[in-house]
JSON list of C-alpha atoms and ligand atoms in Angstrom, two decimals:
[
{"chain": "A", "resi": 688, "resn": "UNK", "atom": "CA", "xyz": [-28.28, 11.64, -5.80]},
{"chain": "A", "resi": 689, "resn": "UNK", "atom": "CA", "xyz": [-26.23, 10.79, -8.47]},
{"chain": "A", "resi": 690, "resn": "UNK", "atom": "CA", "xyz": [-25.47, 6.39, -7.42]},
{"chain": "A", "resi": 691, "resn": "UNK", "atom": "CA", "xyz": [-21.92, 5.79, -8.62]},
{"chain": "A", "resi": 692, "resn": "UNK", "atom": "CA", "xyz": [-20.61, 1.83, -9.69]},
{"chain": "A", "resi": 693, "resn": "UNK", "atom": "CA", "xyz": [-16.73, 1.18, -10.13]},
{"chain": "A", "resi": 694, "resn": "UNK", "atom": "CA", "xyz": [-15.43, -0.82, -12.11]},
{"chain": "A", "resi": 695, "resn": "UNK", "atom": "CA", "xyz": [-11.98, -2.17, -11.28]},
{"chain": "A", "resi": 696, "resn": "UNK", "atom": "CA", "xyz": [-9.55, -4.88, -11.98]},
{"chain": "A", "resi": 697, "resn": "UNK", "atom": "CA", "xyz": [-6.38, -3.89, -8.87]},
{"chain": "A", "resi": 698, "resn": "UNK", "atom": "CA", "xyz": [-4.94, -1.71, -6.59]},
{"chain": "A", "resi": 699, "resn": "UNK", "atom": "CA", "xyz": [-7.91, 0.92, -6.54]},
{"chain": "A", "resi": 700, "resn": "UNK", "atom": "CA", "xyz": [-6.15, 3.84, -5.19]},
{"chain": "A", "resi": 701, "resn": "UNK", "atom": "CA", "xyz": [-8.37, 5.65, -7.48]},
{"chain": "A", "resi": 702, "resn": "UNK", "atom": "CA", "xyz": [-11.82, 4.32, -5.89]},
{"chain": "A", "resi": 703, "resn": "UNK", "atom": "CA", "xyz": [-10.32, 4.81, -3.07]},
{"chain": "A", "resi": 704, "resn": "UNK", "atom": "CA", "xyz": [-9.63, 8.14, -3.43]},
{"chain": "A", "resi": 705, "resn": "UNK", "atom": "CA", "xyz": [-13.18, 8.56, -5.12]},
{"chain": "A", "resi": 706, "resn": "UNK", "atom": "CA", "xyz": [-15.07, 7.45, -1.55]},
{"chain": "A", "resi": 707, "resn": "UNK", "atom": "CA", "xyz": [-12.52, 9.86, 0.22]},
{"chain": "A", "resi": 708, "resn": "UNK", "atom": "CA", "xyz": [-13.98, 12.42, -1.73]},
{"chain": "A", "resi": 709, "resn": "UNK", "atom": "CA", "xyz": [-17.74, 11.28, -1.28]},
{"chain": "A", "resi": 710, "resn": "UNK", "atom": "CA", "xyz": [-17.13, 10.45, 2.57]},
{"chain": "A", "resi": 711, "resn": "UNK", "atom": "CA", "xyz": [-15.56, 14.14, 2.83]},
{"chain": "A", "resi": 712, "resn": "UNK", "atom": "CA", "xyz": [-18.62, 15.94, 0.42]},
{"chain": "A", "resi": 713, "resn": "UNK", "atom": "CA", "xyz": [-16.82, 16.50, -2.09]},
{"chain": "A", "resi": 714, "resn": "UNK", "atom": "CA", "xyz": [-18.39, 14.68, -4.31]},
{"chain": "A", "resi": 715, "resn": "UNK", "atom": "CA", "xyz": [-22.30, 14.89, -4.65]},
{"chain": "A", "resi": 716, "resn": "UNK", "atom": "CA", "xyz": [-23.21, 11.53, -4.82]},
{"chain": "A", "resi": 717, "resn": "UNK", "atom": "CA", "xyz": [-22.80, 7.71, -3.51]},
{"chain": "A", "resi": 718, "resn": "UNK", "atom": "CA", "xyz": [-20.67, 4.65, -4.55]},
{"chain": "A", "resi": 719, "resn": "UNK", "atom": "CA", "xyz": [-23.66, 1.50, -4.54]},
{"chain": "A", "resi": 720, "resn": "UNK", "atom": "CA", "xyz": [-21.49, -0.85, -5.97]},
{"chain": "A", "resi": 721, "resn": "UNK", "atom": "CA", "xyz": [-18.32, -1.89, -6.28]},
{"chain": "A", "resi": 722, "resn": "UNK", "atom": "CA", "xyz": [-17.30, -4.72, -8.50]},
{"chain": "A", "resi": 723, "resn": "UNK", "atom": "CA", "xyz": [-13.78, -6.24, -9.93]},
{"chain": "A", "resi": 724, "resn": "UNK", "atom": "CA", "xyz": [-13.28, -8.56, -12.63]},
{"chain": "A", "resi": 725, "resn": "UNK", "atom": "CA", "xyz": [-10.81, -10.07, -11.06]},
{"chain": "A", "resi": 726, "resn": "UNK", "atom": "CA", "xyz": [-11.08, -11.82, -7.25]},
{"chain": "A", "resi": 727, "resn": "UNK", "atom": "CA", "xyz": [-7.84, -11.08, -6.15]},
{"chain": "A", "resi": 728, "resn": "UNK", "atom": "CA", "xyz": [-8.00, -7.20, -6.63]},
{"chain": "A", "resi": 729, "resn": "UNK", "atom": "CA", "xyz": [-7.03, -5.17, -3.84]},
{"chain": "A", "resi": 730, "resn": "UNK", "atom": "CA", "xyz": [-9.87, -2.54, -4.56]},
{"chain": "A", "resi": 731, "resn": "UNK", "atom": "CA", "xyz": [-12.37, -5.14, -3.47]},
{"chain": "A", "resi": 732, "resn": "UNK", "atom": "CA", "xyz": [-11.19, -5.69, -0.23]},
{"chain": "A", "resi": 733, "resn": "UNK", "atom": "CA", "xyz": [-10.90, -2.14, 0.61]},
{"chain": "A", "resi": 734, "resn": "UNK", "atom": "CA", "xyz": [-14.13, -1.61, -0.87]},
{"chain": "A", "resi": 735, "resn": "UNK", "atom": "CA", "xyz": [-15.72, -4.40, 1.73]},
{"chain": "A", "resi": 736, "resn": "UNK", "atom": "CA", "xyz": [-13.46, -2.67, 4.59]},
{"chain": "A", "resi": 737, "resn": "UNK", "atom": "CA", "xyz": [-15.66, 0.41, 3.94]},
{"chain": "A", "resi": 738, "resn": "UNK", "atom": "CA", "xyz": [-18.50, -1.64, 4.01]},
{"chain": "A", "resi": 739, "resn": "UNK", "atom": "CA", "xyz": [-19.29, -0.87, 0.50]},
{"chain": "A", "resi": 740, "resn": "UNK", "atom": "CA", "xyz": [-20.97, -3.34, -1.99]},
{"chain": "A", "resi": 741, "resn": "UNK", "atom": "CA", "xyz": [-18.17, -5.09, -3.08]},
{"chain": "A", "resi": 742, "resn": "UNK", "atom": "CA", "xyz": [-19.03, -7.54, -6.15]},
{"chain": "A", "resi": 743, "resn": "UNK", "atom": "CA", "xyz": [-16.36, -10.23, -8.08]},
{"chain": "A", "resi": 744, "resn": "UNK", "atom": "CA", "xyz": [-17.86, -11.25, -11.36]},
{"chain": "A", "resi": 745, "resn": "UNK", "atom": "CA", "xyz": [-14.98, -12.88, -12.90]},
{"chain": "A", "resi": 746, "resn": "UNK", "atom": "CA", "xyz": [-14.69, -12.06, -16.65]},
{"chain": "A", "resi": 747, "resn": "UNK", "atom": "CA", "xyz": [-11.74, -15.13, -17.67]},
{"chain": "A", "resi": 748, "resn": "UNK", "atom": "CA", "xyz": [-13.23, -17.60, -20.59]},
{"chain": "A", "resi": 749, "resn": "UNK", "atom": "CA", "xyz": [-16.24, -15.79, -21.18]},
{"chain": "A", "resi": 750, "resn": "UNK", "atom": "CA", "xyz": [-17.44, -14.43, -23.93]},
{"chain": "A", "resi": 751, "resn": "UNK", "atom": "CA", "xyz": [-16.98, -10.47, -24.13]},
{"chain": "A", "resi": 752, "resn": "UNK", "atom": "CA", "xyz": [-20.92, -9.79, -24.79]},
{"chain": "A", "resi": 753, "resn": "UNK", "atom": "CA", "xyz": [-21.82, -12.18, -22.19]},
{"chain": "A", "resi": 754, "resn": "UNK", "atom": "CA", "xyz": [-19.40, -10.83, -19.61]},
{"chain": "A", "resi": 755, "resn": "UNK", "atom": "CA", "xyz": [-20.41, -7.36, -20.33]},
{"chain": "A", "resi": 756, "resn": "UNK", "atom": "CA", "xyz": [-24.30, -8.34, -20.10]},
{"chain": "A", "resi": 757, "resn": "UNK", "atom": "CA", "xyz": [-23.37, -9.53, -16.48]},
{"chain": "A", "resi": 758, "resn": "UNK", "atom": "CA", "xyz": [-21.87, -6.49, -15.78]},
{"chain": "A", "resi": 759, "resn": "UNK", "atom": "CA", "xyz": [-24.42, -3.97, -16.89]},
{"chain": "A", "resi": 760, "resn": "UNK", "atom": "CA", "xyz": [-27.58, -5.99, -15.41]},
{"chain": "A", "resi": 761, "resn": "UNK", "atom": "CA", "xyz": [-25.35, -6.05, -11.36]},
{"chain": "A", "resi": 762, "resn": "UNK", "atom": "CA", "xyz": [-24.81, -1.94, -12.44]},
{"chain": "A", "resi": 763, "resn": "UNK", "atom": "CA", "xyz": [-28.51, -1.68, -12.90]},
{"chain": "A", "resi": 764, "resn": "UNK", "atom": "CA", "xyz": [-29.53, -3.43, -9.78]},
{"chain": "A", "resi": 765, "resn": "UNK", "atom": "CA", "xyz": [-28.66, -1.38, -7.96]},
{"chain": "A", "resi": 766, "resn": "UNK", "atom": "CA", "xyz": [-29.89, 1.62, -9.67]},
{"chain": "A", "resi": 767, "resn": "UNK", "atom": "CA", "xyz": [-26.25, 2.93, -11.04]},
{"chain": "A", "resi": 768, "resn": "UNK", "atom": "CA", "xyz": [-26.33, 6.26, -12.71]},
{"chain": "A", "resi": 769, "resn": "UNK", "atom": "CA", "xyz": [-23.38, 7.01, -13.24]},
{"chain": "A", "resi": 770, "resn": "UNK", "atom": "CA", "xyz": [-20.19, 4.36, -14.04]},
{"chain": "A", "resi": 771, "resn": "UNK", "atom": "CA", "xyz": [-16.32, 4.78, -13.26]},
{"chain": "A", "resi": 772, "resn": "UNK", "atom": "CA", "xyz": [-13.65, 3.06, -14.08]},
{"chain": "A", "resi": 773, "resn": "UNK", "atom": "CA", "xyz": [-10.92, 2.81, -12.03]},
{"chain": "A", "resi": 774, "resn": "UNK", "atom": "CA", "xyz": [-8.46, 0.88, -13.35]},
{"chain": "A", "resi": 775, "resn": "UNK", "atom": "CA", "xyz": [-10.92, -1.50, -15.25]},
{"chain": "A", "resi": 776, "resn": "UNK", "atom": "CA", "xyz": [-8.87, -3.82, -17.36]},
{"chain": "A", "resi": 777, "resn": "UNK", "atom": "CA", "xyz": [-11.03, -4.08, -20.07]},
{"chain": "A", "resi": 778, "resn": "UNK", "atom": "CA", "xyz": [-12.13, -2.77, -22.75]},
{"chain": "A", "resi": 779, "resn": "UNK", "atom": "CA", "xyz": [-16.81, -1.89, -22.92]},
{"chain": "A", "resi": 780, "resn": "UNK", "atom": "CA", "xyz": [-18.54, -3.56, -26.02]},
{"chain": "A", "resi": 781, "resn": "UNK", "atom": "CA", "xyz": [-20.79, -1.28, -28.01]},
{"chain": "A", "resi": 782, "resn": "UNK", "atom": "CA", "xyz": [-23.58, -2.13, -25.87]},
{"chain": "A", "resi": 783, "resn": "UNK", "atom": "CA", "xyz": [-22.64, -2.06, -22.18]},
{"chain": "A", "resi": 784, "resn": "UNK", "atom": "CA", "xyz": [-21.77, 1.61, -23.68]},
{"chain": "A", "resi": 785, "resn": "UNK", "atom": "CA", "xyz": [-25.07, 2.55, -25.45]},
{"chain": "A", "resi": 786, "resn": "UNK", "atom": "CA", "xyz": [-26.57, 1.10, -21.98]},
{"chain": "A", "resi": 787, "resn": "UNK", "atom": "CA", "xyz": [-25.41, 3.77, -20.23]},
{"chain": "A", "resi": 788, "resn": "UNK", "atom": "CA", "xyz": [-24.94, 7.34, -22.73]},
{"chain": "A", "resi": 789, "resn": "UNK", "atom": "CA", "xyz": [-22.79, 9.64, -21.55]},
{"chain": "A", "resi": 790, "resn": "UNK", "atom": "CA", "xyz": [-23.23, 8.05, -18.05]},
{"chain": "A", "resi": 791, "resn": "UNK", "atom": "CA", "xyz": [-19.38, 6.24, -18.02]},
{"chain": "A", "resi": 792, "resn": "UNK", "atom": "CA", "xyz": [-15.67, 7.77, -17.37]},
{"chain": "A", "resi": 793, "resn": "UNK", "atom": "CA", "xyz": [-12.60, 6.50, -17.39]},
{"chain": "A", "resi": 794, "resn": "UNK", "atom": "CA", "xyz": [-9.35, 7.97, -15.50]},
{"chain": "A", "resi": 795, "resn": "UNK", "atom": "CA", "xyz": [-5.88, 7.64, -18.14]},
{"chain": "A", "resi": 796, "resn": "UNK", "atom": "CA", "xyz": [-2.43, 8.11, -17.30]},
{"chain": "A", "resi": 797, "resn": "UNK", "atom": "CA", "xyz": [-1.55, 10.34, -20.00]},
{"chain": "A", "resi": 798, "resn": "UNK", "atom": "CA", "xyz": [-2.82, 13.33, -22.14]},
{"chain": "A", "resi": 799, "resn": "UNK", "atom": "CA", "xyz": [-4.99, 11.78, -24.24]},
{"chain": "A", "resi": 800, "resn": "UNK", "atom": "CA", "xyz": [-4.68, 11.65, -27.69]},
{"chain": "A", "resi": 801, "resn": "UNK", "atom": "CA", "xyz": [-0.98, 10.94, -27.04]},
{"chain": "A", "resi": 802, "resn": "UNK", "atom": "CA", "xyz": [-0.06, 7.00, -25.48]},
{"chain": "A", "resi": 803, "resn": "UNK", "atom": "CA", "xyz": [-3.81, 5.08, -25.19]},
{"chain": "A", "resi": 804, "resn": "UNK", "atom": "CA", "xyz": [-3.41, 1.68, -23.89]},
{"chain": "A", "resi": 805, "resn": "UNK", "atom": "CA", "xyz": [-1.44, -0.09, -21.38]},
{"chain": "A", "resi": 806, "resn": "UNK", "atom": "CA", "xyz": [1.49, 1.10, -20.27]},
{"chain": "A", "resi": 807, "resn": "UNK", "atom": "CA", "xyz": [0.81, 4.62, -20.68]},
{"chain": "A", "resi": 808, "resn": "UNK", "atom": "CA", "xyz": [3.63, 6.19, -18.82]},
{"chain": "A", "resi": 809, "resn": "UNK", "atom": "CA", "xyz": [6.53, 3.40, -19.89]},
{"chain": "A", "resi": 810, "resn": "UNK", "atom": "CA", "xyz": [4.77, 4.95, -23.68]},
{"chain": "A", "resi": 811, "resn": "UNK", "atom": "CA", "xyz": [5.52, 8.52, -22.68]},
{"chain": "A", "resi": 812, "resn": "UNK", "atom": "CA", "xyz": [9.13, 8.27, -21.36]},
{"chain": "A", "resi": 813, "resn": "UNK", "atom": "CA", "xyz": [10.32, 5.76, -23.87]},
{"chain": "A", "resi": 814, "resn": "UNK", "atom": "CA", "xyz": [8.96, 8.67, -26.73]},
{"chain": "A", "resi": 815, "resn": "UNK", "atom": "CA", "xyz": [10.62, 11.27, -24.54]},
{"chain": "A", "resi": 816, "resn": "UNK", "atom": "CA", "xyz": [7.89, 14.17, -24.35]},
{"chain": "A", "resi": 817, "resn": "UNK", "atom": "CA", "xyz": [8.55, 16.59, -21.61]},
{"chain": "A", "resi": 818, "resn": "UNK", "atom": "CA", "xyz": [5.39, 16.98, -19.95]},
{"chain": "A", "resi": 819, "resn": "UNK", "atom": "CA", "xyz": [2.50, 14.19, -19.16]},
{"chain": "A", "resi": 820, "resn": "UNK", "atom": "CA", "xyz": [-0.16, 13.89, -17.09]},
{"chain": "A", "resi": 821, "resn": "UNK", "atom": "CA", "xyz": [-3.84, 12.36, -16.88]},
{"chain": "A", "resi": 822, "resn": "UNK", "atom": "CA", "xyz": [-7.08, 12.50, -18.42]},
{"chain": "A", "resi": 823, "resn": "UNK", "atom": "CA", "xyz": [-10.69, 11.72, -17.29]},
{"chain": "A", "resi": 824, "resn": "UNK", "atom": "CA", "xyz": [-13.14, 11.21, -20.32]},
{"chain": "A", "resi": 825, "resn": "UNK", "atom": "CA", "xyz": [-16.34, 9.78, -21.32]},
{"chain": "A", "resi": 826, "resn": "UNK", "atom": "CA", "xyz": [-16.32, 6.66, -22.27]},
{"chain": "A", "resi": 827, "resn": "UNK", "atom": "CA", "xyz": [-16.88, 5.48, -26.60]},
{"chain": "A", "resi": 828, "resn": "UNK", "atom": "CA", "xyz": [-16.43, 2.11, -28.00]},
{"chain": "A", "resi": 829, "resn": "UNK", "atom": "CA", "xyz": [-12.95, 3.18, -29.01]},
{"chain": "A", "resi": 830, "resn": "UNK", "atom": "CA", "xyz": [-9.93, 3.00, -26.53]},
{"chain": "A", "resi": 831, "resn": "UNK", "atom": "CA", "xyz": [-9.55, 5.58, -24.28]},
{"chain": "A", "resi": 832, "resn": "UNK", "atom": "CA", "xyz": [-11.38, 8.14, -26.56]},
{"chain": "A", "resi": 833, "resn": "UNK", "atom": "CA", "xyz": [-14.45, 9.51, -25.89]},
{"chain": "A", "resi": 834, "resn": "UNK", "atom": "CA", "xyz": [-15.03, 13.42, -25.11]},
{"chain": "A", "resi": 835, "resn": "UNK", "atom": "CA", "xyz": [-12.31, 14.83, -22.72]},
{"chain": "A", "resi": 836, "resn": "UNK", "atom": "CA", "xyz": [-14.08, 16.15, -18.79]},
{"chain": "A", "resi": 837, "resn": "UNK", "atom": "CA", "xyz": [-10.83, 17.25, -17.23]},
{"chain": "A", "resi": 838, "resn": "UNK", "atom": "CA", "xyz": [-6.74, 16.30, -17.77]},
{"chain": "A", "resi": 839, "resn": "UNK", "atom": "CA", "xyz": [-3.47, 17.95, -15.51]},
{"chain": "A", "resi": 840, "resn": "UNK", "atom": "CA", "xyz": [-0.17, 17.86, -16.47]},
{"chain": "A", "resi": 841, "resn": "UNK", "atom": "CA", "xyz": [2.87, 16.87, -14.48]},
{"chain": "A", "resi": 842, "resn": "UNK", "atom": "CA", "xyz": [6.60, 17.41, -15.75]},
{"chain": "A", "resi": 843, "resn": "UNK", "atom": "CA", "xyz": [8.86, 14.53, -17.21]},
{"chain": "A", "resi": 844, "resn": "UNK", "atom": "CA", "xyz": [11.94, 14.96, -15.38]},
{"chain": "A", "resi": 845, "resn": "UNK", "atom": "CA", "xyz": [15.23, 13.30, -16.56]},
{"chain": "A", "resi": 846, "resn": "UNK", "atom": "CA", "xyz": [15.70, 10.82, -13.90]},
{"chain": "A", "resi": 847, "resn": "UNK", "atom": "CA", "xyz": [12.29, 9.38, -14.30]},
{"chain": "A", "resi": 848, "resn": "UNK", "atom": "CA", "xyz": [11.78, 6.11, -14.08]},
{"chain": "A", "resi": 849, "resn": "UNK", "atom": "CA", "xyz": [8.24, 4.66, -15.53]},
{"chain": "A", "resi": 850, "resn": "UNK", "atom": "CA", "xyz": [7.45, 4.20, -10.70]},
{"chain": "A", "resi": 851, "resn": "UNK", "atom": "CA", "xyz": [8.30, 7.97, -10.15]},
{"chain": "A", "resi": 852, "resn": "UNK", "atom": "CA", "xyz": [6.50, 9.02, -13.11]},
{"chain": "A", "resi": 853, "resn": "UNK", "atom": "CA", "xyz": [3.60, 7.31, -12.15]},
{"chain": "A", "resi": 854, "resn": "UNK", "atom": "CA", "xyz": [3.69, 8.03, -8.62]},
{"chain": "A", "resi": 855, "resn": "UNK", "atom": "CA", "xyz": [3.75, 11.88, -10.02]},
{"chain": "A", "resi": 856, "resn": "UNK", "atom": "CA", "xyz": [0.99, 11.45, -12.07]},
{"chain": "A", "resi": 857, "resn": "UNK", "atom": "CA", "xyz": [-1.18, 9.08, -9.76]},
{"chain": "A", "resi": 858, "resn": "UNK", "atom": "CA", "xyz": [-1.71, 12.37, -7.58]},
{"chain": "A", "resi": 859, "resn": "UNK", "atom": "CA", "xyz": [-2.95, 13.98, -10.21]},
{"chain": "A", "resi": 860, "resn": "UNK", "atom": "CA", "xyz": [-5.13, 11.28, -11.20]},
{"chain": "A", "resi": 861, "resn": "UNK", "atom": "CA", "xyz": [-7.13, 11.33, -7.77]},
{"chain": "A", "resi": 862, "resn": "UNK", "atom": "CA", "xyz": [-7.35, 15.11, -7.57]},
{"chain": "A", "resi": 863, "resn": "UNK", "atom": "CA", "xyz": [-8.85, 15.56, -11.31]},
{"chain": "A", "resi": 864, "resn": "UNK", "atom": "CA", "xyz": [-11.19, 12.02, -10.69]},
{"chain": "A", "resi": 865, "resn": "UNK", "atom": "CA", "xyz": [-13.04, 13.36, -7.92]},
{"chain": "A", "resi": 866, "resn": "UNK", "atom": "CA", "xyz": [-12.98, 17.12, -9.89]},
{"chain": "A", "resi": 867, "resn": "UNK", "atom": "CA", "xyz": [-14.68, 15.44, -13.02]},
{"chain": "A", "resi": 868, "resn": "UNK", "atom": "CA", "xyz": [-17.00, 12.95, -11.36]},
{"chain": "A", "resi": 869, "resn": "UNK", "atom": "CA", "xyz": [-18.15, 15.91, -9.39]},
{"chain": "A", "resi": 870, "resn": "UNK", "atom": "CA", "xyz": [-18.84, 18.15, -12.71]},
{"chain": "A", "resi": 871, "resn": "UNK", "atom": "CA", "xyz": [-21.00, 15.37, -14.34]},
{"chain": "A", "resi": 872, "resn": "UNK", "atom": "CA", "xyz": [-22.95, 14.36, -11.33]},
{"chain": "A", "resi": 873, "resn": "UNK", "atom": "CA", "xyz": [-23.72, 17.98, -10.45]},
{"chain": "A", "resi": 874, "resn": "UNK", "atom": "CA", "xyz": [-24.66, 18.37, -14.61]},
{"chain": "A", "resi": 875, "resn": "UNK", "atom": "CA", "xyz": [-22.33, 21.25, -14.70]},
{"chain": "A", "resi": 876, "resn": "UNK", "atom": "CA", "xyz": [-21.26, 20.55, -18.66]},
{"chain": "A", "resi": 877, "resn": "UNK", "atom": "CA", "xyz": [-22.47, 20.53, -22.03]},
{"chain": "A", "resi": 878, "resn": "UNK", "atom": "CA", "xyz": [-21.00, 18.29, -24.59]},
{"chain": "A", "resi": 879, "resn": "UNK", "atom": "CA", "xyz": [-20.17, 19.80, -28.15]},
{"chain": "A", "resi": 880, "resn": "UNK", "atom": "CA", "xyz": [-19.26, 17.24, -30.46]},
{"chain": "A", "resi": 881, "resn": "UNK", "atom": "CA", "xyz": [-16.06, 16.07, -28.56]},
{"chain": "A", "resi": 882, "resn": "UNK", "atom": "CA", "xyz": [-15.93, 19.36, -26.63]},
{"chain": "A", "resi": 883, "resn": "UNK", "atom": "CA", "xyz": [-17.05, 19.11, -22.88]},
{"chain": "A", "resi": 884, "resn": "UNK", "atom": "CA", "xyz": [-17.85, 22.61, -22.15]},
{"chain": "A", "resi": 885, "resn": "UNK", "atom": "CA", "xyz": [-17.72, 23.18, -18.04]},
{"chain": "A", "resi": 886, "resn": "UNK", "atom": "CA", "xyz": [-19.65, 25.61, -16.38]},
{"chain": "B", "resi": 68, "resn": "GRF", "atom": "C1", "xyz": [-4.21, 4.48, -12.99]},
{"chain": "B", "resi": 68, "resn": "GRF", "atom": "O1", "xyz": [-2.97, 5.04, -13.64]},
{"chain": "B", "resi": 68, "resn": "GRF", "atom": "C2", "xyz": [-5.79, 4.80, -13.87]},
{"chain": "B", "resi": 68, "resn": "GRF", "atom": "O2", "xyz": [-5.11, 5.68, -14.30]},
{"chain": "B", "resi": 68, "resn": "GRF", "atom": "C3", "xyz": [-5.49, 3.48, -14.88]},
{"chain": "B", "resi": 68, "resn": "GRF", "atom": "O3", "xyz": [-5.02, 2.33, -14.55]},
{"chain": "B", "resi": 68, "resn": "GRF", "atom": "C4", "xyz": [-4.21, 2.67, -12.94]},
{"chain": "B", "resi": 68, "resn": "GRF", "atom": "C5", "xyz": [-5.07, 2.49, -11.92]},
{"chain": "B", "resi": 68, "resn": "GRF", "atom": "O4", "xyz": [-4.81, 2.38, -10.75]},
{"chain": "B", "resi": 68, "resn": "GRF", "atom": "N1", "xyz": [-6.70, 3.84, -15.83]},
{"chain": "B", "resi": 68, "resn": "GRF", "atom": "P1", "xyz": [-5.74, 2.85, -9.26]},
{"chain": "B", "resi": 68, "resn": "GRF", "atom": "O5", "xyz": [-6.23, 0.96, -9.18]},
{"chain": "B", "resi": 68, "resn": "GRF", "atom": "O6", "xyz": [-6.51, 3.46, -8.63]},
{"chain": "B", "resi": 68, "resn": "GRF", "atom": "O7", "xyz": [-4.35, 2.44, -8.50]}
]
């Protein structure tokens, strides 16, 4: 059974959705550890409330390479073979990425390659796009750039604010992150160049 490690920095709603999907049998895997780089992340508390192993590894003031090595060590300690970034607000070092080749997923609240980085929903609104959405992708050393597993679209409405657009996208995030993890956990895909072919 695939052993998932979750990395988060904040609210943790994607983590919650994944945990619900695991509990409901929609994902054939187990969550073996939840790691946050911030002690005040709400996601850490909800992981504990679910009886999951929850670890805080503070990143503040630490060299990136040193920090990432400590996270990799913690993931290895728990036998993690699929890393899911769920609002983890850090760019991974190459060493980290190479420690889990094609076994790190991320969710991003835009239709990549549009609007990578922070405040993707704000970027979408100010650019004036009529459609946005979210992307689950494999993580490489570039920001929000690896091969795409799944995407979902949502309309951008004239009356939208960052909050209303974010909320509409978040519903789809929770849905496709579960689907993408199940695809990867069950091995029903192959990667050809940048393309992730499903089935
Ligand atoms: C989500 O919008 C996700 O796409 C982005 O960060 C946010 C995390 O939200 N990477 P949550 O902590 O999962 O609620």
